[in-house]
Amino acid sequence: MRLHRFEGTQRTRPPEETWQTIKPLLSGFGITRVADVTALDDLGVPVAVAIRPLSQTLTPAQGKGATLDAARVSAAMEAIEVWHAERAVPPALVTHAPARTLQLHYDVGALELHDGHLVTGGVLMDWLPARSLLTQEEIPVPACAVRLSRAVHDECRLHLPSASTNGLASGNSPAEAQAHALCEVIERDALSRLDAAHPGEIIDAGSVTDAHCAALLGRLKGCWLELRHVTNPFRVPVMTCHLWREDQSAAVVAGAGAHPDPAIALSRAITEAVQTRLTHITGSREDCQPFVYRSQPYPAPRHSERAAVAWHLISARYGRAASADTALALALAGAVQAVSGHAPLAVDLTQGRHRQDVFSVVKVLAPGLRYAARHTVPRPLEER
C-alpha cells in the first residue's frame, strides 16, 4: 500500500480516518475512554491517554501526535497492541522443548534478555511460530518473549527471554505495523549503543528547517532543550530530545524516535518528550518515579560543550524513505540483518479469531539487537 506523508508521520491512511475506524472497536479491547490531556500543560502539543482498567500490565497508554486525532490513534493503538500481547498470542506449536532441538537459525541467547539470565540451549520453553521478514520462512520463537503479563502466578520462572513492548507495534496494514516495529527495535538498539565513545551529535535546534519540527520547537521556547542525532550502524535516522523546565525541575524528560525520514524521527523524539512531561503531570502511570515530584527547586542542566551540528548537514546524509509500506518494511528488515546477522522475526497477533480487517498488530523479535537503555534515553558525557 502507498504511504502518505502527514505532519510528523508516514501512514497509509490519515490519522483522522484511522481514528473514526477504530473508535467503535475500543470497548472490545477493554478501553473505557481516550482522554485528551493536552491542556494540562501549556506547551500545546497534542497528547492523549487511553485507559484500560483490566490491563494485565499498565492501565494507561499514552499517545502523541501533530493533531488530536493523531494523538488519540497513538494512545488507543498502543493500548490495543498491549491487549493483543496479553490475550491474542497464538498457541504454542511446540511445548517444553530446548532450543537445541529446534531449527532456529539464531542463538536463543541473542534475544532480548535481562542481566543474570539463565538461558541456554537446554532450557525447556514453549515455542510460537514466527516468520522471517526477509524470507517468510517459519521459525520458532519463545512464547515468553512475546506474551506480556504482570498477573500474579505461582509458577517458578527463570530469567527467560524478556517479553517487553519493544518491537510490539500496530499499523493500518501488516507491512505498516512491521515497519513501525522495526523502527522501534532499531531505536532501542541505537540508544543502547550511546556511551562516551559513541555520544552522537548535538543538533542545532535553531537550524531545523522542517516546517512541522520547527513549529514544535517554537512551542518549546523558554524550555531547556537538547536535540541529538544518534549515529548508528543501521544508517537509519535516530533522534533524541531532552527537555527541562523549572515547573518540573527535579526531572529532565526525554523522548526518542527512529524513521528513515529524519524529520519524522525528530518529530517523534520531540513529541515523546512532551508526552513524558504530561505523564508526570497527570500521574497516570503506576510506574512514575517519586523523585519527579520533589518540591525543592533544581537548576537547569548544563548544555553539552560539544559543537552543535546544523540540521541540513544531518538530514542530507539520508535518502528518501520508501513510498510503499512493503518496501519500507523490507528496507528496515534488511538494515537489521546487515547489522545483527539475523533476519528479524515477526509474530502476527491479529490472526485466527483475532483477525482484523482494519489494522494489524505484530511483535517483532530481532536476535542480536540490544535493549539495554530501558525506560531511559541516555545523555552520554553529560551531567547525571
GROMACS .gro file of C-alpha atoms in nm:
model
  384
    1MET     CA    1   0.000   0.000   0.000
    2ARG     CA    2   0.116   0.352  -0.072
    3LEU     CA    3   0.244   0.556   0.222
    4HIS     CA    4   0.148   0.921   0.255
    5ARG     CA    5   0.336   1.189   0.444
    6PHE     CA    6   0.139   1.361   0.719
    7GLU     CA    7   0.272   1.603   0.978
    8GLY     CA    8   0.521   1.407   1.187
    9THR     CA    9   0.435   1.066   1.043
   10GLN     CA   10   0.407   0.846   0.735
   11ARG     CA   11   0.099   0.625   0.708
   12THR     CA   12  -0.126   0.455   0.453
   13ARG     CA   13  -0.431   0.643   0.587
   14PRO     CA   14  -0.472   0.984   0.750
   15PRO     CA   15  -0.494   0.974   1.134
   16GLU     CA   16  -0.847   1.116   1.140
   17GLU     CA   17  -0.971   0.832   0.918
   18THR     CA   18  -0.796   0.572   1.134
   19TRP     CA   19  -0.949   0.724   1.447
   20GLN     CA   20  -1.303   0.707   1.308
   21THR     CA   21  -1.239   0.345   1.206
   22ILE     CA   22  -1.107   0.219   1.540
   23LYS     CA   23  -1.327   0.430   1.770
   24PRO     CA   24  -1.625   0.187   1.760
   25LEU     CA   25  -1.389  -0.104   1.841
   26LEU     CA   26  -1.233   0.035   2.160
   27SER     CA   27  -1.467  -0.125   2.414
   28GLY     CA   28  -1.392  -0.467   2.269
   29PHE     CA   29  -1.032  -0.423   2.384
   30GLY     CA   30  -1.128  -0.304   2.732
   31ILE     CA   31  -1.062   0.065   2.662
   32THR     CA   32  -1.311   0.269   2.862
   33ARG     CA   33  -1.204   0.614   2.749
   34VAL     CA   34  -0.944   0.805   2.548
   35ALA     CA   35  -0.877   1.132   2.728
   36ASP     CA   36  -0.735   1.450   2.577
   37VAL     CA   37  -0.482   1.574   2.837
   38THR     CA   38  -0.314   1.836   2.616
   39ALA     CA   39  -0.449   2.132   2.812
   40LEU     CA   40  -0.297   2.012   3.142
   41ASP     CA   41   0.032   2.151   3.008
   42ASP     CA   42   0.079   2.486   2.836
   43LEU     CA   43   0.307   2.362   2.558
   44GLY     CA   44   0.009   2.274   2.338
   45VAL     CA   45   0.145   1.957   2.178
   46PRO     CA   46  -0.147   1.710   2.146
   47VAL     CA   47  -0.126   1.420   2.395
   48ALA     CA   48  -0.393   1.162   2.477
   49VAL     CA   49  -0.427   0.878   2.729
   50ALA     CA   50  -0.619   0.553   2.667
   51ILE     CA   51  -0.745   0.383   2.984
   52ARG     CA   52  -0.783   0.004   3.002
   53PRO     CA   53  -0.881  -0.086   3.362
   54LEU     CA   54  -0.844  -0.466   3.324
   55SER     CA   55  -0.494  -0.446   3.182
   56GLN     CA   56  -0.250  -0.717   3.290
   57THR     CA   57   0.030  -0.461   3.263
   58LEU     CA   58  -0.011  -0.082   3.287
   59THR     CA   59  -0.362   0.061   3.285
   60PRO     CA   60  -0.293   0.378   3.080
   61ALA     CA   61  -0.137   0.405   2.736
   62GLN     CA   62  -0.003   0.741   2.620
   63GLY     CA   63  -0.013   0.879   2.269
   64LYS     CA   64   0.108   1.194   2.096
   65GLY     CA   65   0.091   1.348   1.751
   66ALA     CA   66   0.069   1.658   1.539
   67THR     CA   67  -0.309   1.666   1.581
   68LEU     CA   68  -0.552   1.550   1.847
   69ASP     CA   69  -0.676   1.269   1.622
   70ALA     CA   70  -0.317   1.153   1.570
   71ALA     CA   71  -0.262   1.155   1.947
   72ARG     CA   72  -0.585   0.962   2.006
   73VAL     CA   73  -0.486   0.700   1.749
   74SER     CA   74  -0.140   0.674   1.904
   75ALA     CA   75  -0.279   0.617   2.255
   76ALA     CA   76  -0.560   0.383   2.153
   77MET     CA   77  -0.341   0.168   1.930
   78GLU     CA   78  -0.076   0.138   2.200
   79ALA     CA   79  -0.343   0.004   2.435
   80ILE     CA   80  -0.472  -0.230   2.162
   81GLU     CA   81  -0.119  -0.356   2.096
   82VAL     CA   82  -0.068  -0.450   2.459
   83TRP     CA   83  -0.413  -0.614   2.476
   84HIS     CA   84  -0.306  -0.838   2.189
   85ALA     CA   85   0.026  -0.922   2.355
   86GLU     CA   86  -0.166  -1.021   2.669
   87ARG     CA   87  -0.461  -1.207   2.518
   88ALA     CA   88  -0.412  -1.282   2.147
   89VAL     CA   89  -0.078  -1.465   2.142
   90PRO     CA   90  -0.115  -1.772   1.919
   91PRO     CA   91  -0.097  -2.115   2.085
   92ALA     CA   92   0.240  -2.287   2.113
   93LEU     CA   93   0.326  -2.531   1.839
   94VAL     CA   94   0.599  -2.695   2.049
   95THR     CA   95   0.590  -2.718   2.428
   96HIS     CA   96   0.864  -2.780   2.686
   97ALA     CA   97   1.139  -2.814   2.429
   98PRO     CA   98   1.501  -2.692   2.441
   99ALA     CA   99   1.628  -2.456   2.173
  100ARG     CA  100   1.900  -2.700   2.067
  101THR     CA  101   1.637  -2.945   1.935
  102LEU     CA  102   1.478  -2.687   1.701
  103GLN     CA  103   1.576  -2.534   1.367
  104LEU     CA  104   1.609  -2.174   1.487
  105HIS     CA  105   1.887  -2.024   1.270
  106TYR     CA  106   1.968  -1.795   1.563
  107ASP     CA  107   2.114  -1.825   1.912
  108VAL     CA  108   1.840  -1.808   2.172
  109GLY     CA  109   2.087  -1.619   2.391
  110ALA     CA  110   2.084  -1.339   2.131
  111LEU     CA  111   1.723  -1.249   2.212
  112GLU     CA  112   1.625  -0.967   2.446
  113LEU     CA  113   1.743  -1.082   2.790
  114HIS     CA  114   1.790  -0.932   3.135
  115ASP     CA  115   2.127  -0.935   3.306
  116GLY     CA  116   2.171  -1.252   3.508
  117HIS     CA  117   1.960  -1.464   3.278
  118LEU     CA  118   1.998  -1.841   3.285
  119VAL     CA  119   1.902  -1.911   2.926
  120THR     CA  120   2.093  -2.180   2.739
  121GLY     CA  121   2.014  -2.406   2.451
  122GLY     CA  122   1.897  -2.667   2.700
  123VAL     CA  123   1.629  -2.463   2.882
  124LEU     CA  124   1.278  -2.600   2.828
  125MET     CA  125   1.040  -2.345   2.677
  126ASP     CA  126   0.720  -2.323   2.475
  127TRP     CA  127   0.762  -2.207   2.114
  128LEU     CA  128   0.542  -2.000   1.883
  129PRO     CA  129   0.555  -1.974   1.505
  130ALA     CA  130   0.715  -1.655   1.371
  131ARG     CA  131   0.812  -1.559   1.017
  132SER     CA  132   1.132  -1.414   0.881
  133LEU     CA  133   1.058  -1.067   0.747
  134LEU     CA  134   1.302  -1.129   0.462
  135THR     CA  135   1.233  -1.488   0.352
  136GLN     CA  136   0.889  -1.557   0.507
  137GLU     CA  137   1.031  -1.884   0.644
  138GLU     CA  138   0.852  -2.006   0.958
  139ILE     CA  139   1.092  -2.004   1.255
  140PRO     CA  140   1.003  -2.078   1.620
  141VAL     CA  141   1.043  -1.812   1.891
  142PRO     CA  142   0.994  -1.849   2.268
  143ALA     CA  143   0.639  -1.778   2.380
  144CYS     CA  144   0.776  -1.598   2.686
  145ALA     CA  145   0.943  -1.344   2.454
  146VAL     CA  146   0.604  -1.250   2.307
  147ARG     CA  147   0.336  -1.282   2.576
  148LEU     CA  148   0.303  -0.983   2.811
  149SER     CA  149   0.155  -1.020   3.159
  150ARG     CA  150   0.224  -0.897   3.508
  151ALA     CA  151  -0.054  -1.110   3.657
  152VAL     CA  152   0.017  -1.289   3.983
  153HIS     CA  153   0.119  -1.652   3.933
  154ASP     CA  154   0.254  -1.940   4.137
  155GLU     CA  155   0.496  -2.078   3.877
  156CYS     CA  156   0.872  -2.087   3.915
  157ARG     CA  157   1.016  -1.892   3.621
  158LEU     CA  158   1.379  -1.843   3.530
  159HIS     CA  159   1.507  -1.519   3.377
  160LEU     CA  160   1.386  -1.629   3.035
  161PRO     CA  161   1.384  -1.416   2.719
  162SER     CA  162   1.217  -1.095   2.822
  163ALA     CA  163   0.875  -1.001   2.689
  164SER     CA  164   0.853  -0.625   2.658
  165THR     CA  165   0.674  -0.378   2.435
  166ASN     CA  166   0.993  -0.334   2.231
  167GLY     CA  167   0.900  -0.439   1.877
  168LEU     CA  168   0.528  -0.454   1.958
  169ALA     CA  169   0.351  -0.235   1.704
  170SER     CA  170   0.037  -0.181   1.501
  171GLY     CA  171  -0.048  -0.033   1.166
  172ASN     CA  172  -0.320   0.013   0.910
  173SER     CA  173  -0.165  -0.281   0.722
  174PRO     CA  174   0.065  -0.571   0.821
  175ALA     CA  175   0.364  -0.410   0.649
  176GLU     CA  176   0.297  -0.074   0.817
  177ALA     CA  177   0.290  -0.249   1.157
  178GLN     CA  178   0.615  -0.432   1.074
  179ALA     CA  179   0.785  -0.106   0.971
  180HIS     CA  180   0.675   0.062   1.294
  181ALA     CA  181   0.807  -0.231   1.499
  182LEU     CA  182   1.138  -0.236   1.312
  183CYS     CA  183   1.188   0.137   1.369
  184GLU     CA  184   1.140   0.073   1.740
  185VAL     CA  185   1.390  -0.213   1.771
  186ILE     CA  186   1.643  -0.006   1.573
  187GLU     CA  187   1.583   0.295   1.801
  188ARG     CA  188   1.623   0.091   2.119
  189ASP     CA  189   1.944  -0.075   1.995
  190ALA     CA  190   2.087   0.262   1.889
  191LEU     CA  191   2.013   0.409   2.234
  192SER     CA  192   2.179   0.107   2.395
  193ARG     CA  193   2.496   0.190   2.198
  194LEU     CA  194   2.510   0.550   2.326
  195ASP     CA  195   2.813   0.593   2.551
  196ALA     CA  196   3.118   0.812   2.600
  197ALA     CA  197   3.285   0.660   2.294
  198HIS     CA  198   2.975   0.698   2.074
  199PRO     CA  199   2.786   1.005   2.201
  200GLY     CA  200   2.614   1.101   1.877
  201GLU     CA  201   2.583   1.460   1.758
  202ILE     CA  202   2.415   1.760   1.918
  203ILE     CA  203   2.169   1.920   1.675
  204ASP     CA  204   2.149   2.297   1.641
  205ALA     CA  205   1.779   2.341   1.722
  206GLY     CA  206   1.773   2.683   1.559
  207SER     CA  207   1.880   2.535   1.226
  208VAL     CA  208   1.589   2.290   1.192
  209THR     CA  209   1.411   2.379   0.869
  210ASP     CA  210   1.139   2.114   0.855
  211ALA     CA  211   0.820   2.315   0.897
  212HIS     CA  212   0.647   2.073   1.135
  213CYS     CA  213   0.951   2.022   1.359
  214ALA     CA  214   1.027   2.395   1.360
  215ALA     CA  215   0.670   2.462   1.475
  216LEU     CA  216   0.708   2.206   1.755
  217LEU     CA  217   1.033   2.367   1.867
  218GLY     CA  218   0.860   2.706   1.862
  219ARG     CA  219   0.618   2.575   2.126
  220LEU     CA  220   0.913   2.485   2.348
  221LYS     CA  221   1.064   2.833   2.370
  222GLY     CA  222   1.159   2.905   2.728
  223CYS     CA  223   1.242   2.539   2.793
  224TRP     CA  224   1.591   2.398   2.827
  225LEU     CA  225   1.627   2.174   2.523
  226GLU     CA  226   1.882   1.937   2.377
  227LEU     CA  227   1.841   1.752   2.048
  228ARG     CA  228   2.073   1.470   1.950
  229HIS     CA  229   2.134   1.269   1.635
  230VAL     CA  230   2.221   0.914   1.744
  231THR     CA  231   2.463   0.781   1.484
  232ASN     CA  232   2.422   0.405   1.436
  233PRO     CA  233   2.529   0.120   1.209
  234PHE     CA  234   2.178   0.076   1.066
  235ARG     CA  235   2.208   0.404   0.877
  236VAL     CA  236   1.857   0.488   0.991
  237PRO     CA  237   1.792   0.831   1.145
  238VAL     CA  238   1.753   0.806   1.524
  239MET     CA  239   1.694   1.126   1.722
  240THR     CA  240   1.654   1.213   2.089
  241CYS     CA  241   1.511   1.513   2.270
  242HIS     CA  242   1.586   1.607   2.632
  243LEU     CA  243   1.359   1.871   2.782
  244TRP     CA  244   1.357   2.057   3.114
  245ARG     CA  245   1.156   2.341   3.263
  246GLU     CA  246   1.154   2.495   3.607
  247ASP     CA  247   0.798   2.382   3.682
  248GLN     CA  248   0.926   2.021   3.688
  249SER     CA  249   1.279   2.099   3.794
  250ALA     CA  250   1.354   1.757   3.950
  251ALA     CA  251   1.342   1.575   3.618
  252VAL     CA  252   1.480   1.603   3.269
  253VAL     CA  253   1.222   1.437   3.044
  254ALA     CA  254   1.323   1.274   2.720
  255GLY     CA  255   1.194   1.119   2.402
  256ALA     CA  256   1.342   0.928   2.111
  257GLY     CA  257   1.236   0.835   1.761
  258ALA     CA  258   1.358   0.646   1.457
  259HIS     CA  259   1.241   0.657   1.097
  260PRO     CA  260   1.407   0.660   0.755
  261ASP     CA  261   1.284   1.018   0.720
  262PRO     CA  262   1.498   1.224   0.965
  263ALA     CA  263   1.227   1.486   1.016
  264ILE     CA  264   0.978   1.218   1.123
  265ALA     CA  265   1.238   1.070   1.360
  266LEU     CA  266   1.297   1.416   1.512
  267SER     CA  267   0.923   1.484   1.542
  268ARG     CA  268   0.876   1.155   1.728
  269ALA     CA  269   1.155   1.243   1.971
  270ILE     CA  270   1.020   1.591   2.046
  271THR     CA  271   0.657   1.485   2.090
  272GLU     CA  272   0.757   1.189   2.307
  273ALA     CA  273   0.948   1.423   2.543
  274VAL     CA  274   0.638   1.642   2.574
  275GLN     CA  275   0.429   1.328   2.630
  276THR     CA  276   0.660   1.229   2.916
  277ARG     CA  277   0.606   1.572   3.074
  278LEU     CA  278   0.231   1.521   3.062
  279THR     CA  279   0.266   1.169   3.201
  280HIS     CA  280   0.428   1.324   3.508
  281ILE     CA  281   0.167   1.600   3.526
  282THR     CA  282  -0.127   1.358   3.510
  283GLY     CA  283   0.040   1.100   3.736
  284SER     CA  284  -0.145   0.841   3.533
  285ARG     CA  285   0.120   0.569   3.517
  286GLU     CA  286   0.173   0.337   3.809
  287ASP     CA  287   0.549   0.342   3.749
  288CYS     CA  288   0.609   0.719   3.777
  289GLN     CA  289   0.920   0.766   3.990
  290PRO     CA  290   0.873   0.958   4.319
  291PHE     CA  291   1.175   1.184   4.260
  292VAL     CA  292   0.985   1.354   3.976
  293TYR     CA  293   0.760   1.523   4.232
  294ARG     CA  294   1.027   1.665   4.464
  295SER     CA  295   0.924   2.018   4.551
  296GLN     CA  296   1.261   2.185   4.606
  297PRO     CA  297   1.395   2.380   4.306
  298TYR     CA  298   1.676   2.234   4.097
  299PRO     CA  299   1.894   2.426   3.849
  300ALA     CA  300   1.870   2.371   3.476
  301PRO     CA  301   2.105   2.108   3.331
  302ARG     CA  302   2.418   2.227   3.160
  303HIS     CA  303   2.417   2.224   2.785
  304SER     CA  304   2.662   1.998   2.610
  305GLU     CA  305   3.001   2.154   2.545
  306ARG     CA  306   3.025   1.984   2.207
  307ALA     CA  307   2.967   2.193   1.897
  308ALA     CA  308   2.617   2.164   1.756
  309VAL     CA  309   2.569   2.038   1.401
  310ALA     CA  310   2.336   2.213   1.159
  311TRP     CA  311   2.020   2.021   1.069
  312HIS     CA  312   2.079   2.033   0.694
  313LEU     CA  313   2.416   1.859   0.736
  314ILE     CA  314   2.248   1.573   0.924
  315SER     CA  315   1.937   1.535   0.709
  316ALA     CA  316   2.143   1.545   0.388
  317ARG     CA  317   2.307   1.213   0.483
  318TYR     CA  318   1.983   1.022   0.432
  319GLY     CA  319   1.786   0.944   0.119
  320ARG     CA  320   1.412   0.945   0.072
  321ALA     CA  321   1.204   0.697   0.269
  322ALA     CA  322   1.026   0.426   0.072
  323SER     CA  323   0.683   0.529  -0.056
  324ALA     CA  324   0.514   0.189  -0.004
  325ASP     CA  325   0.465   0.005   0.325
  326THR     CA  326   0.607  -0.327   0.200
  327ALA     CA  327   0.919  -0.161   0.057
  328LEU     CA  328   0.973   0.031   0.381
  329ALA     CA  329   0.942  -0.283   0.596
  330LEU     CA  330   1.181  -0.478   0.370
  331ALA     CA  331   1.439  -0.197   0.374
  332LEU     CA  332   1.432  -0.178   0.754
  333ALA     CA  333   1.446  -0.558   0.788
  334GLY     CA  334   1.749  -0.562   0.559
  335ALA     CA  335   1.919  -0.296   0.770
  336VAL     CA  336   1.862  -0.505   1.083
  337GLN     CA  337   2.003  -0.817   0.922
  338ALA     CA  338   2.307  -0.630   0.792
  339VAL     CA  339   2.397  -0.526   1.148
  340SER     CA  340   2.288  -0.828   1.353
  341GLY     CA  341   2.348  -1.109   1.106
  342HIS     CA  342   1.992  -1.232   1.163
  343ALA     CA  343   1.669  -1.159   0.980
  344PRO     CA  344   1.411  -1.007   1.217
  345LEU     CA  345   1.118  -1.234   1.304
  346ALA     CA  346   0.753  -1.134   1.332
  347VAL     CA  347   0.464  -1.292   1.519
  348ASP     CA  348   0.125  -1.188   1.381
  349LEU     CA  349  -0.109  -1.118   1.674
  350THR     CA  350  -0.411  -1.042   1.455
  351GLN     CA  351  -0.476  -1.386   1.309
  352GLY     CA  352  -0.733  -1.660   1.359
  353ARG     CA  353  -1.022  -1.542   1.572
  354HIS     CA  354  -0.834  -1.217   1.640
  355ARG     CA  355  -0.805  -1.129   1.273
  356GLN     CA  356  -0.883  -0.767   1.190
  357ASP     CA  357  -0.961  -0.605   0.857
  358VAL     CA  358  -0.884  -0.251   0.972
  359PHE     CA  359  -0.548  -0.286   1.149
  360SER     CA  360  -0.266  -0.531   1.221
  361VAL     CA  361  -0.061  -0.594   1.536
  362VAL     CA  362   0.278  -0.765   1.527
  363LYS     CA  363   0.555  -0.849   1.768
  364VAL     CA  364   0.898  -0.829   1.605
  365LEU     CA  365   1.197  -1.007   1.759
  366ALA     CA  366   1.544  -0.910   1.638
  367PRO     CA  367   1.811  -1.155   1.760
  368GLY     CA  368   2.140  -0.976   1.816
  369LEU     CA  369   1.991  -0.635   1.888
  370ARG     CA  370   2.005  -0.483   2.235
  371TYR     CA  371   1.758  -0.310   2.463
  372ALA     CA  372   1.986  -0.207   2.747
  373ALA     CA  373   1.864   0.152   2.788
  374ARG     CA  374   1.528   0.050   2.933
  375HIS     CA  375   1.291   0.335   3.025
  376THR     CA  376   1.572   0.589   2.977
  377VAL     CA  377   1.717   0.799   2.697
  378PRO     CA  378   2.088   0.839   2.779
  379ARG     CA  379   2.284   1.166   2.770
  380PRO     CA  380   2.641   1.038   2.740
  381LEU     CA  381   2.925   1.258   2.866
  382GLU     CA  382   2.678   1.494   3.033
  383GLU     CA  383   2.596   1.553   3.397
  384ARG     CA  384   2.389   1.293   3.576
   0.00000   0.00000   0.00000
